[in-house]
Short mmCIF file of C-alpha atoms and ligand atoms in Angstrom, two decimals:
data_model
loop_
_atom_site.label_atom_id
_atom_site.label_comp_id
_atom_site.label_asym_id
_atom_site.label_seq_id
_atom_site.Cartn_x
_atom_site.Cartn_y
_atom_site.Cartn_z
CA UNK A 1 138.41 129.49 78.24
CA UNK A 2 136.98 126.53 76.38
CA UNK A 3 134.22 126.15 73.88
CA UNK A 4 130.98 124.85 75.27
CA UNK A 5 129.20 124.42 71.97
CA UNK A 6 126.62 126.96 73.03
CA UNK A 7 128.09 130.20 71.79
CA UNK A 8 126.88 131.48 68.45
CA UNK A 9 129.21 133.10 65.89
CA UNK A 10 126.84 136.08 65.61
CA UNK A 11 125.36 137.61 68.74
CA UNK A 12 121.65 138.46 69.22
CA UNK A 13 122.55 142.09 68.45
CA UNK A 14 123.87 141.05 65.02
CA UNK A 15 127.52 141.58 65.96
CA UNK A 16 130.02 139.09 64.53
CA UNK A 17 132.07 137.75 67.41
CA UNK A 18 135.69 136.85 68.04
CA UNK A 19 136.68 133.20 68.39
CA UNK A 20 138.71 132.40 71.50
CA UNK A 21 139.35 128.86 72.68
CA UNK A 22 136.51 127.53 70.54
CA UNK A 23 133.94 129.97 71.96
CA UNK A 24 132.44 132.87 70.00
CA UNK A 25 132.77 135.88 72.27
CA UNK A 26 131.60 139.51 72.27
CA UNK A 27 134.26 142.20 72.26
CA UNK A 28 134.57 145.40 74.23
CA UNK A 29 133.57 147.65 71.35
CA UNK A 30 132.06 147.36 67.89
CA UNK A 31 133.69 148.01 64.53
CA UNK A 32 131.37 149.07 61.72
CA UNK A 33 132.56 147.66 58.37
CA UNK A 34 131.79 150.24 55.61
CA UNK A 35 131.51 149.83 51.84
CA UNK A 36 134.06 152.12 50.11
CA UNK A 37 131.90 152.17 46.95
CA UNK A 38 128.97 153.58 48.94
CA UNK A 39 129.65 154.83 52.43
CA UNK A 40 125.93 154.71 53.30
CA UNK A 41 126.10 150.90 52.96
CA UNK A 42 126.97 149.30 56.31
CA UNK A 43 128.53 145.91 55.54
CA UNK A 44 128.25 144.56 59.08
CA UNK A 45 129.22 144.96 62.70
CA UNK A 46 132.24 143.17 64.16
CA UNK A 47 133.37 142.77 67.75
CA UNK A 48 136.57 144.56 68.72
CA UNK A 49 138.71 142.53 71.11
CA UNK A 50 140.35 143.97 74.22
CA UNK A 51 143.95 143.46 75.26
CA UNK A 52 142.74 141.03 77.90
CA UNK A 53 140.92 139.01 75.24
CA UNK A 54 144.05 138.99 73.08
CA UNK A 55 145.94 137.50 76.03
CA UNK A 56 143.18 134.90 76.48
CA UNK A 57 143.45 134.01 72.80
CA UNK A 58 147.20 133.44 73.10
CA UNK A 59 146.61 131.33 76.24
CA UNK A 60 143.95 129.31 74.40
CA UNK A 61 146.33 128.74 71.48
CA UNK A 62 149.03 127.66 73.92
CA UNK A 63 146.68 125.23 75.66
CA UNK A 64 145.66 123.72 72.32
CA UNK A 65 149.21 123.52 70.93
CA UNK A 66 150.29 120.05 72.18
CA UNK A 67 147.06 118.41 71.02
CA UNK A 68 147.15 119.98 67.56
CA UNK A 69 150.88 119.33 67.16
CA UNK A 70 150.23 115.66 67.88
CA UNK A 71 147.15 115.39 65.66
CA UNK A 72 147.11 113.14 62.63
CA UNK A 73 148.32 114.77 59.41
CA UNK A 74 145.23 113.19 57.87
CA UNK A 75 142.98 115.19 60.19
CA UNK A 76 144.79 118.40 59.26
CA UNK A 77 144.48 117.52 55.58
CA UNK A 78 140.77 116.83 55.91
CA UNK A 79 139.97 120.06 57.74
CA UNK A 80 141.93 122.34 55.40
CA UNK A 81 140.63 120.53 52.32
CA UNK A 82 137.01 120.69 53.52
CA UNK A 83 137.38 124.40 54.29
CA UNK A 84 138.81 124.96 50.81
CA UNK A 85 135.86 123.13 49.26
CA UNK A 86 133.38 125.15 51.29
CA UNK A 87 135.02 128.40 50.15
CA UNK A 88 134.82 127.26 46.53
CA UNK A 89 131.12 126.45 46.99
CA UNK A 90 130.57 129.94 48.48
CA UNK A 91 132.81 131.87 46.10
CA UNK A 92 130.05 134.13 44.73
CA UNK A 93 128.78 135.12 48.18
CA UNK A 94 132.28 135.56 49.63
CA UNK A 95 133.48 137.42 46.53
CA UNK A 96 130.54 139.79 46.78
CA UNK A 97 131.28 140.40 50.46
CA UNK A 98 134.97 140.99 49.76
CA UNK A 99 134.26 143.46 46.91
CA UNK A 100 131.74 145.20 49.16
CA UNK A 101 134.10 145.70 52.09
CA UNK A 102 137.40 146.30 50.24
CA UNK A 103 136.37 147.86 46.95
CA UNK A 104 138.16 145.69 44.40
CA UNK A 105 136.00 144.64 41.45
CA UNK A 106 133.75 141.61 41.70
CA UNK A 107 135.92 139.69 39.23
CA UNK A 108 139.05 140.47 41.27
CA UNK A 109 137.28 139.60 44.50
CA UNK A 110 135.91 136.25 43.31
CA UNK A 111 139.38 135.49 41.93
CA UNK A 112 140.89 136.20 45.32
CA UNK A 113 138.37 133.97 47.08
CA UNK A 114 139.09 131.10 44.69
CA UNK A 115 142.79 131.61 45.26
CA UNK A 116 142.27 131.44 49.03
CA UNK A 117 140.45 128.12 48.58
CA UNK A 118 143.28 126.73 46.46
CA UNK A 119 145.83 127.88 49.04
CA UNK A 120 143.97 125.93 51.75
CA UNK A 121 143.84 122.85 49.55
CA UNK A 122 147.52 123.09 48.62
CA UNK A 123 148.56 123.24 52.27
CA UNK A 124 146.09 120.46 53.09
CA UNK A 125 148.26 118.32 50.81
CA UNK A 126 151.42 119.62 52.44
CA UNK A 127 150.21 118.29 55.79
CA UNK A 128 150.50 114.83 54.24
CA UNK A 129 154.02 115.43 52.94
CA UNK A 130 156.19 115.61 56.04
CA UNK A 131 159.81 116.43 55.34
CA UNK A 132 162.56 114.47 57.05
CA UNK A 133 165.77 112.55 56.58
CA UNK A 134 167.22 109.40 58.10
CA UNK A 135 171.01 109.33 57.76
CA UNK A 136 173.94 107.25 58.93
CA UNK A 137 175.92 108.95 61.65
CA UNK A 138 179.67 109.30 61.25
CA UNK A 139 179.83 106.94 64.21
CA UNK A 140 179.20 103.23 63.58
CA UNK A 141 175.92 101.83 64.78
CA UNK A 142 174.28 105.23 65.08
CA UNK A 143 171.63 106.80 62.87
CA UNK A 144 170.55 110.40 62.68
CA UNK A 145 166.92 111.46 62.09
CA UNK A 146 166.27 115.02 60.98
CA UNK A 147 162.62 115.84 61.50
CA UNK A 148 160.46 118.93 61.57
CA UNK A 149 158.15 119.97 64.37
CA UNK A 150 155.65 122.81 64.76
CA UNK A 151 157.01 126.08 66.13
CA UNK A 152 154.13 126.46 68.62
CA UNK A 153 151.81 129.48 68.79
CA UNK A 154 151.81 131.73 65.73
CA UNK A 155 150.44 135.29 65.70
CA UNK A 156 149.16 136.26 62.29
CA UNK A 157 148.58 139.94 61.49
CA UNK A 158 147.22 140.93 58.09
CA UNK A 159 146.50 144.10 56.06
CA UNK A 160 143.32 145.20 54.32
CA UNK A 161 144.24 144.84 50.65
CA UNK A 162 143.83 141.06 50.29
CA UNK A 163 141.23 140.36 52.97
CA UNK A 164 141.03 136.60 52.42
CA UNK A 165 144.08 135.49 50.39
CA UNK A 166 146.75 136.81 52.77
CA UNK A 167 145.07 135.36 55.89
CA UNK A 168 144.69 132.06 54.02
CA UNK A 169 148.33 131.90 52.95
CA UNK A 170 149.50 132.42 56.51
CA UNK A 171 146.87 130.43 58.43
CA UNK A 172 146.87 127.38 56.14
CA UNK A 173 150.58 126.47 56.45
CA UNK A 174 150.59 127.40 60.15
CA UNK A 175 147.83 124.86 60.81
CA UNK A 176 149.02 122.29 58.27
CA UNK A 177 152.39 122.00 60.02
CA UNK A 178 150.75 121.64 63.45
CA UNK A 179 150.93 125.15 64.91
CA UNK A 180 148.10 126.90 66.69
CA UNK A 181 147.13 130.39 65.61
CA UNK A 182 145.99 133.75 66.93
CA UNK A 183 144.79 135.78 63.96
CA UNK A 184 144.24 139.53 63.84
CA UNK A 185 142.88 140.88 60.55
CA UNK A 186 142.97 144.56 59.55
CA UNK A 187 140.26 146.71 61.08
CA UNK A 188 139.00 147.83 57.63
CA UNK A 189 138.10 144.34 56.38
CA UNK A 190 136.87 142.09 59.19
CA UNK A 191 134.09 140.42 57.18
CA UNK A 192 136.17 138.22 54.85
CA UNK A 193 138.51 137.25 57.69
CA UNK A 194 135.60 136.35 59.93
CA UNK A 195 134.06 134.15 57.20
CA UNK A 196 137.37 132.36 56.67
CA UNK A 197 137.68 131.59 60.37
CA UNK A 198 134.06 130.49 60.67
CA UNK A 199 134.49 128.09 57.74
CA UNK A 200 137.75 126.65 59.12
CA UNK A 201 136.22 126.20 62.57
CA UNK A 202 133.10 124.56 61.13
CA UNK A 203 135.34 122.17 59.17
CA UNK A 204 136.34 120.58 62.47
CA UNK A 205 139.27 122.41 64.08
CA UNK A 206 139.63 121.59 67.76
CA UNK A 207 138.97 124.40 70.25
CA UNK A 208 141.86 126.85 70.45
CA UNK A 209 143.71 125.71 67.31
CA UNK A 210 142.58 128.88 65.53
CA UNK A 211 141.63 132.02 67.44
CA UNK A 212 140.27 135.21 65.93
CA UNK A 213 140.80 138.54 67.66
CA UNK A 214 139.52 141.42 65.63
CA UNK A 215 140.96 144.54 67.16
CA UNK A 216 142.94 147.67 66.63
CA UNK A 217 146.63 147.20 66.01
CA UNK A 218 147.54 149.89 68.51
CA UNK A 219 145.43 148.18 71.23
CA UNK A 220 146.31 144.53 70.83
CA UNK A 221 149.19 144.35 68.33
CA UNK A 222 151.98 144.44 70.89
CA UNK A 223 150.34 141.69 72.94
CA UNK A 224 150.20 139.39 69.92
CA UNK A 225 153.75 140.10 68.80
CA UNK A 226 155.34 139.76 72.23
CA UNK A 227 153.71 136.54 73.41
CA UNK A 228 153.83 134.11 70.47
CA UNK A 229 156.56 131.73 69.29
CA UNK A 230 156.36 133.10 65.76
CA UNK A 231 154.85 136.19 64.15
CA UNK A 232 153.84 136.44 60.51
CA UNK A 233 152.96 139.99 59.44
CA UNK A 234 152.01 141.76 56.24
CA UNK A 235 151.54 145.54 56.28
CA UNK A 236 153.41 148.80 56.19
CA UNK A 237 157.18 149.19 56.68
CA UNK A 238 156.58 151.36 59.72
CA UNK A 239 154.38 148.83 61.54
CA UNK A 240 156.59 145.98 60.36
CA UNK A 241 159.58 147.50 62.09
CA UNK A 242 157.62 147.75 65.30
CA UNK A 243 156.46 144.15 64.97
CA UNK A 244 160.05 143.05 64.37
CA UNK A 245 161.35 144.80 67.49
CA UNK A 246 158.58 143.43 69.68
CA UNK A 247 158.84 139.84 68.41
CA UNK A 248 162.64 139.77 68.56
CA UNK A 249 162.61 141.03 72.13
CA UNK A 250 160.47 137.99 72.92
CA UNK A 251 162.83 135.76 70.87
CA UNK A 252 160.00 134.84 68.52
CA UNK A 253 160.77 134.10 64.89
CA UNK A 254 159.45 136.75 62.52
CA UNK A 255 158.29 136.91 58.93
CA UNK A 256 157.46 140.32 57.46
CA UNK A 257 156.04 141.33 54.08
CA UNK A 258 155.94 145.08 53.66
CA UNK A 259 156.04 147.69 50.97
CA UNK A 260 157.31 147.91 47.44
CA UNK A 261 158.13 150.48 44.78
CA UNK A 262 158.18 147.90 42.05
CA UNK A 263 159.73 148.75 38.68
CA UNK A 264 158.50 147.61 35.30
CA UNK A 265 161.21 148.09 32.67
CA UNK A 266 160.09 148.59 29.05
CA UNK A 267 162.89 148.24 26.50
CA UNK A 268 162.85 149.59 22.95
CA UNK A 269 162.44 146.08 21.51
CA UNK A 270 159.33 145.36 23.61
CA UNK A 271 156.05 144.35 22.05
CA UNK A 272 154.03 147.54 22.66
CA UNK A 273 150.75 145.73 23.39
CA UNK A 274 152.41 143.42 25.91
CA UNK A 275 154.10 146.42 27.54
CA UNK A 276 150.86 148.40 27.84
CA UNK A 277 148.93 145.35 29.12
CA UNK A 278 151.59 144.62 31.78
CA UNK A 279 151.66 148.25 32.90
CA UNK A 280 147.89 148.69 32.96
CA UNK A 281 147.26 145.52 34.91
CA UNK A 282 150.34 145.94 37.10
CA UNK A 283 149.73 149.56 38.04
CA UNK A 284 145.94 149.78 38.29
CA UNK A 285 144.77 146.22 39.05
CA UNK A 286 143.12 146.08 42.49
CA UNK A 287 143.02 149.92 42.31
CA UNK A 288 146.83 149.85 42.61
CA UNK A 289 146.46 148.76 46.23
CA UNK A 290 148.94 145.90 46.08
CA UNK A 291 152.40 145.59 47.53
CA UNK A 292 153.38 144.05 44.18
CA UNK A 293 151.95 146.93 42.08
CA UNK A 294 154.13 148.10 39.17
CA UNK A 295 154.25 151.69 40.36
CA UNK A 296 157.48 152.73 38.58
CA UNK A 297 157.53 152.43 34.80
CA UNK A 298 161.11 152.63 33.58
CA UNK A 299 160.87 153.22 29.84
CA UNK A 300 163.59 153.34 27.17
CA UNK A 301 163.66 156.52 25.07
CA UNK A 302 162.88 154.86 21.73
CA UNK A 303 159.50 153.49 22.83
CA UNK A 304 158.73 156.09 25.51
CA UNK A 305 156.32 158.39 23.66
CA UNK A 306 154.34 155.58 21.98
CA UNK A 307 154.11 153.70 25.26
CA UNK A 308 152.92 156.72 27.25
CA UNK A 309 150.37 157.60 24.58
CA UNK A 310 148.86 154.11 24.45
CA UNK A 311 148.95 153.56 28.21
CA UNK A 312 147.31 156.94 28.88
CA UNK A 313 144.55 156.17 26.42
CA UNK A 314 143.84 152.78 28.00
CA UNK A 315 144.16 154.13 31.56
CA UNK A 316 141.72 157.00 31.00
CA UNK A 317 139.26 154.56 29.42
CA UNK A 318 139.15 152.36 32.53
CA UNK A 319 135.61 152.34 33.93
CA UNK A 320 135.90 153.46 37.55
CA UNK A 321 132.82 152.71 39.61
CA UNK A 322 131.05 150.66 42.24
CA UNK A 323 133.14 147.56 42.85
CA UNK A 324 130.13 145.29 42.39
CA UNK A 325 128.54 146.98 39.37
CA UNK A 326 128.68 145.24 36.00
CA UNK A 327 131.25 146.82 33.74
CA UNK A 328 133.39 148.34 36.49
CA UNK A 329 137.08 147.87 35.71
CA UNK A 330 138.52 149.67 38.71
CA UNK A 331 136.86 150.03 42.09
CA UNK A 332 137.23 152.85 44.61
CA UNK A 333 140.12 153.49 46.96
CA UNK A 334 139.63 151.69 50.28
CA UNK A 335 138.91 154.63 52.60
CA UNK A 336 139.20 158.37 53.18
CA UNK A 337 142.69 158.29 54.61
CA UNK A 338 144.09 156.21 51.73
CA UNK A 339 142.39 158.60 49.29
CA UNK A 340 144.01 161.57 51.04
CA UNK A 341 147.38 159.82 50.81
CA UNK A 342 146.94 159.16 47.08
CA UNK A 343 145.97 162.78 46.43
CA UNK A 344 148.88 164.02 48.52
CA UNK A 345 151.34 162.06 46.36
CA UNK A 346 149.67 163.25 43.15
CA UNK A 347 150.03 166.88 44.27
CA UNK A 348 153.60 166.30 45.36
CA UNK A 349 154.52 164.68 42.03
CA UNK A 350 153.07 167.63 40.17
CA UNK A 351 154.98 170.08 42.34
CA UNK A 352 158.30 168.21 42.13
CA UNK A 353 158.70 167.64 38.42
CA UNK A 354 156.06 165.55 36.79
CA UNK A 355 153.07 166.09 34.59
CA UNK A 356 150.06 164.24 35.99
CA UNK A 357 147.64 162.63 33.54
CA UNK A 358 144.33 161.65 35.15
CA UNK A 359 144.27 161.55 38.94
CA UNK A 360 141.08 163.57 39.48
CA UNK A 361 138.64 162.88 42.29
CA UNK A 362 135.55 161.34 40.70
CA UNK A 363 131.89 161.68 41.66
CA UNK A 364 129.53 158.76 41.28
CA UNK A 365 125.85 158.24 42.21
CA UNK A 366 126.80 156.91 45.61
CA UNK A 367 129.21 158.56 48.03
CA UNK A 368 132.43 156.54 47.65
CA UNK A 369 136.19 157.03 47.47
CA UNK A 370 136.52 157.24 43.70
CA UNK A 371 139.76 158.34 42.11
CA UNK A 372 140.68 158.47 38.44
CA UNK A 373 143.84 156.42 37.80
CA UNK A 374 146.91 158.62 37.43
CA UNK A 375 150.09 158.49 35.37
CA UNK A 376 152.91 160.86 36.26
CA UNK A 377 155.25 161.45 33.32
CA UNK A 378 158.58 163.22 33.12
CA UNK A 379 159.78 162.15 36.57
CA UNK A 380 163.33 161.69 37.87
CA UNK A 381 164.40 158.60 39.83
CA UNK A 382 165.09 160.72 42.91
CA UNK A 383 161.58 162.23 43.04
CA UNK A 384 159.43 161.31 46.02
CA UNK A 385 156.93 159.59 43.71
CA UNK A 386 159.71 157.16 42.72
CA UNK A 387 160.93 156.48 46.24
CA UNK A 388 157.84 156.17 48.45
CA UNK A 389 154.99 153.71 48.13
CA UNK A 390 151.65 155.39 47.34
CA UNK A 391 149.46 152.27 47.54
CA UNK A 392 146.92 153.64 45.10
CA UNK A 393 146.18 153.84 41.35
CA UNK A 394 149.16 156.09 40.70
CA UNK A 395 152.15 155.13 38.52
CA UNK A 396 155.12 157.20 37.41
CA UNK A 397 157.27 157.07 34.28
CA UNK A 398 161.04 157.47 34.25
CA UNK A 399 162.62 157.74 30.81
CA UNK A 400 166.01 156.03 30.40
CA UNK A 401 168.54 155.72 27.59
CA UNK A 402 168.90 151.97 27.44
CA UNK A 403 169.15 148.70 29.33
CA UNK A 404 172.06 149.57 31.64
CA UNK A 405 170.41 152.72 32.90
CA UNK A 406 167.07 150.90 33.17
CA UNK A 407 168.61 148.22 35.39
CA UNK A 408 170.26 150.82 37.62
CA UNK A 409 167.01 152.77 38.02
CA UNK A 410 165.02 149.57 38.60
CA UNK A 411 167.37 148.50 41.39
CA UNK A 412 167.71 152.00 42.80
CA UNK A 413 165.27 152.00 45.72
CA UNK A 414 165.35 150.63 49.26
CA UNK A 415 162.68 148.08 48.30
CA UNK A 416 162.96 144.76 46.47
CA UNK A 417 159.66 142.91 46.20
CA UNK A 418 158.97 142.45 42.48
CA UNK A 419 160.56 143.75 39.28
CA UNK A 420 159.35 143.30 35.72
CA UNK A 421 160.80 143.64 32.26
CA UNK A 422 159.14 143.74 28.86
CA UNK A 423 161.55 142.85 26.08
CA UNK A 424 161.96 140.46 23.17
CA UNK A 425 165.67 140.11 23.91
CA UNK A 426 166.57 136.83 25.57
CA UNK A 427 169.89 138.35 26.63
CA UNK A 428 168.30 141.36 28.33
CA UNK A 429 165.64 139.22 30.04
CA UNK A 430 168.27 136.78 31.30
CA UNK A 431 170.55 139.51 32.57
CA UNK A 432 167.65 141.24 34.31
CA UNK A 433 166.62 138.01 36.02
CA UNK A 434 170.13 137.60 37.37
CA UNK A 435 170.88 141.18 38.39
CA UNK A 436 167.53 142.42 39.67
CA UNK A 437 167.63 143.00 43.42
CA UNK A 438 163.96 142.02 43.81
CA UNK A 439 162.75 138.73 45.26
CA UNK A 440 160.38 138.11 42.34
CA UNK A 441 161.02 138.87 38.64
CA UNK A 442 158.41 139.01 35.90
CA UNK A 443 159.40 138.70 32.24
CA UNK A 444 156.77 139.85 29.72
CA UNK A 445 154.04 139.13 32.25
CA UNK A 446 152.14 141.42 34.62
CA UNK A 447 153.22 141.62 38.24
CA UNK A 448 151.49 139.17 40.51
CA UNK A 449 151.90 136.76 43.33
CA UNK A 450 149.04 134.50 42.40
CA UNK A 451 150.86 131.19 42.15
CA UNK A 452 150.37 129.62 45.57
CA UNK A 453 152.73 126.68 44.96
CA UNK A 454 155.88 128.82 44.67
CA UNK A 455 157.65 131.14 47.12
CA UNK A 456 156.40 134.71 47.53
CA UNK A 457 158.54 137.44 49.03
CA UNK A 458 161.09 140.15 48.56
CA UNK A 459 164.41 141.52 49.71
CA UNK A 460 165.81 144.64 51.36
CA UNK A 461 163.14 146.85 52.98
CA UNK A 462 160.29 144.84 51.42
CA UNK A 463 160.57 141.63 53.39
CA UNK A 464 162.21 139.95 56.33
CA UNK A 465 162.51 136.31 57.24
CA UNK A 466 161.79 133.13 55.27
CA UNK A 467 159.55 133.21 52.20
CA UNK A 468 155.82 132.65 52.29
CA UNK A 469 153.74 130.19 50.24
CA UNK A 470 154.58 127.04 48.36
CA UNK A 471 156.74 124.34 49.90
CA UNK A 472 158.99 127.09 51.19
CA UNK A 473 156.37 128.00 53.81
CA UNK A 474 157.57 124.95 55.76
CA UNK A 475 160.76 126.82 56.61
CA UNK A 476 159.02 129.40 58.76
CA UNK A 477 156.28 127.26 60.26
CA UNK A 478 158.44 124.35 61.43
CA UNK A 479 161.55 123.94 63.52
CA UNK A 480 164.15 121.22 62.96
CA UNK A 481 164.99 118.42 65.36
CA UNK A 482 168.09 116.24 64.99
CA UNK A 483 167.86 112.88 66.80
CA UNK A 484 170.78 110.43 67.24
CA UNK A 485 169.65 106.83 67.56
CA UNK A 486 171.81 103.88 68.52
CA UNK A 487 170.28 100.44 68.23
CA UNK A 488 171.92 99.15 71.39
CA UNK A 489 173.13 95.57 71.67
CA UNK A 490 171.04 93.07 69.69
CA UNK A 491 169.40 90.34 71.77
P1 ADP B 1 148.02 149.33 56.38
O1 ADP B 1 147.90 150.77 56.79
O2 ADP B 1 148.49 149.13 55.00
O3 ADP B 1 146.85 148.48 56.78
P2 ADP B 1 149.48 148.67 58.74
O4 ADP B 1 150.90 148.28 58.86
O5 ADP B 1 149.03 149.91 59.42
O6 ADP B 1 149.26 148.74 57.19
O7 ADP B 1 148.54 147.50 59.22
C1 ADP B 1 148.76 146.15 58.96
C2 ADP B 1 148.24 145.34 60.12
O8 ADP B 1 149.05 145.63 61.27
C3 ADP B 1 146.81 145.66 60.54
O9 ADP B 1 146.15 144.46 60.92
C4 ADP B 1 147.01 146.56 61.72
O10 ADP B 1 145.92 146.56 62.62
C5 ADP B 1 148.21 145.92 62.37
N1 ADP B 1 148.93 146.76 63.33
C6 ADP B 1 148.90 148.10 63.48
N2 ADP B 1 149.70 148.49 64.50
C7 ADP B 1 150.26 147.37 65.01
C8 ADP B 1 151.19 147.09 66.07
N3 ADP B 1 151.71 148.06 66.81
N4 ADP B 1 151.53 145.80 66.30
C9 ADP B 1 151.04 144.81 65.54
N5 ADP B 1 150.17 145.01 64.54
C10 ADP B 1 149.77 146.27 64.27
#
């Protein structure tokens, strides 16, 4: 299927279409995007792709692969840079749309949009920085060139919690290094993904370089993971394992970012304000719906009571409301099933051992998924609340005797995405940096993965495959070629 220049991104019925081989195409069903702050607000209608269309998208990406792989790095730079500029120009509109479909606050949403733009512009620059080496062979008269080439067709599958930043940080390096892409966003947040693709396509991508198939994971996921050369996925551990099995059976390379149960250690010598700020932002930022959320607060006995008192006060004062309303500090939970999951864990924590502060279902003028942030105190490391990811505004506190116990508790889960420490001790901070089993360590600073020029990723059950973002992204999105070159006889 090729683009004929005549298809419109939005159909006459108002449905936002999929992009396959440069043509905007209706799906086989329609997905209604709903505002979690007000379920009577219909954000928009988005085409759902069929399995057959997913196969067509992979075929279109395959057809476009040689041309895009051979394109000028300057062209790739220009397209990604122009798309980044367009996103920056549209940040208020796109931020509003993102807050409306996902439920994070307007400030968080605009911040995410700006970050997506910067990610595109960073990888635009990377397109112009090819990596390679020219070396002498161990044999006389022979040289060895080590170069990097695109992997081929990349399937990109993303979750709902960062509707534009995660797609951007996968799509941008994939395209920058000359791969073609089939992109499937999460069903809950098609609007931001669709805008990103429309902007990239309008910036001048050739037909088939980037394909968008909005669809249900259970309908089209296996097709995308079993027919590409590489699969980059962010989502739950359970789905990640399925993606891994499917991609490996097809001998595709795989990159997975999954869950976390990220600790934040607070030592007795911590600055209390820094500790409370890091915990508040780390646990409840983006309504706690982040794989990097500081959901386990590991607190030394000497500061424990003061810390819990101050954090509880600040947490209960957070203004929970419509994501786009002025003054809102925490938006709603993303949907009914996530809300049910959050409430299930709150009930379980109460039943197992903890005392739950906050955590009530909240009513607002509009019908939305509002939940008061929750802090579970008095928990044990082995409690369910300290082992399983909630993915909501729920944090738990484990009291420990000192640094050694704190380190053991921090490292004591199957996950390993981020780990934080608040301390004024250089020795403790240094030791924690060395001995933490997480892929990312935060010292006296709130958990985050906002820096797009450095690697992002974890260890153990949290991640699989090469790191994302920064220069490191090259590792996954290129494959190495070693060429031996003899000059032959002169003359
Ligand atoms: P979450 O519930 O946090 O969104 P999921 O792992 O369920 O996490 O979803 C992450 C992404 O994986 C979504 O885009 C979803 O549609 C997709 N997905 C779901 N099932 C599959 C599957 N079998 N194969 C590939 N992708 C899938």
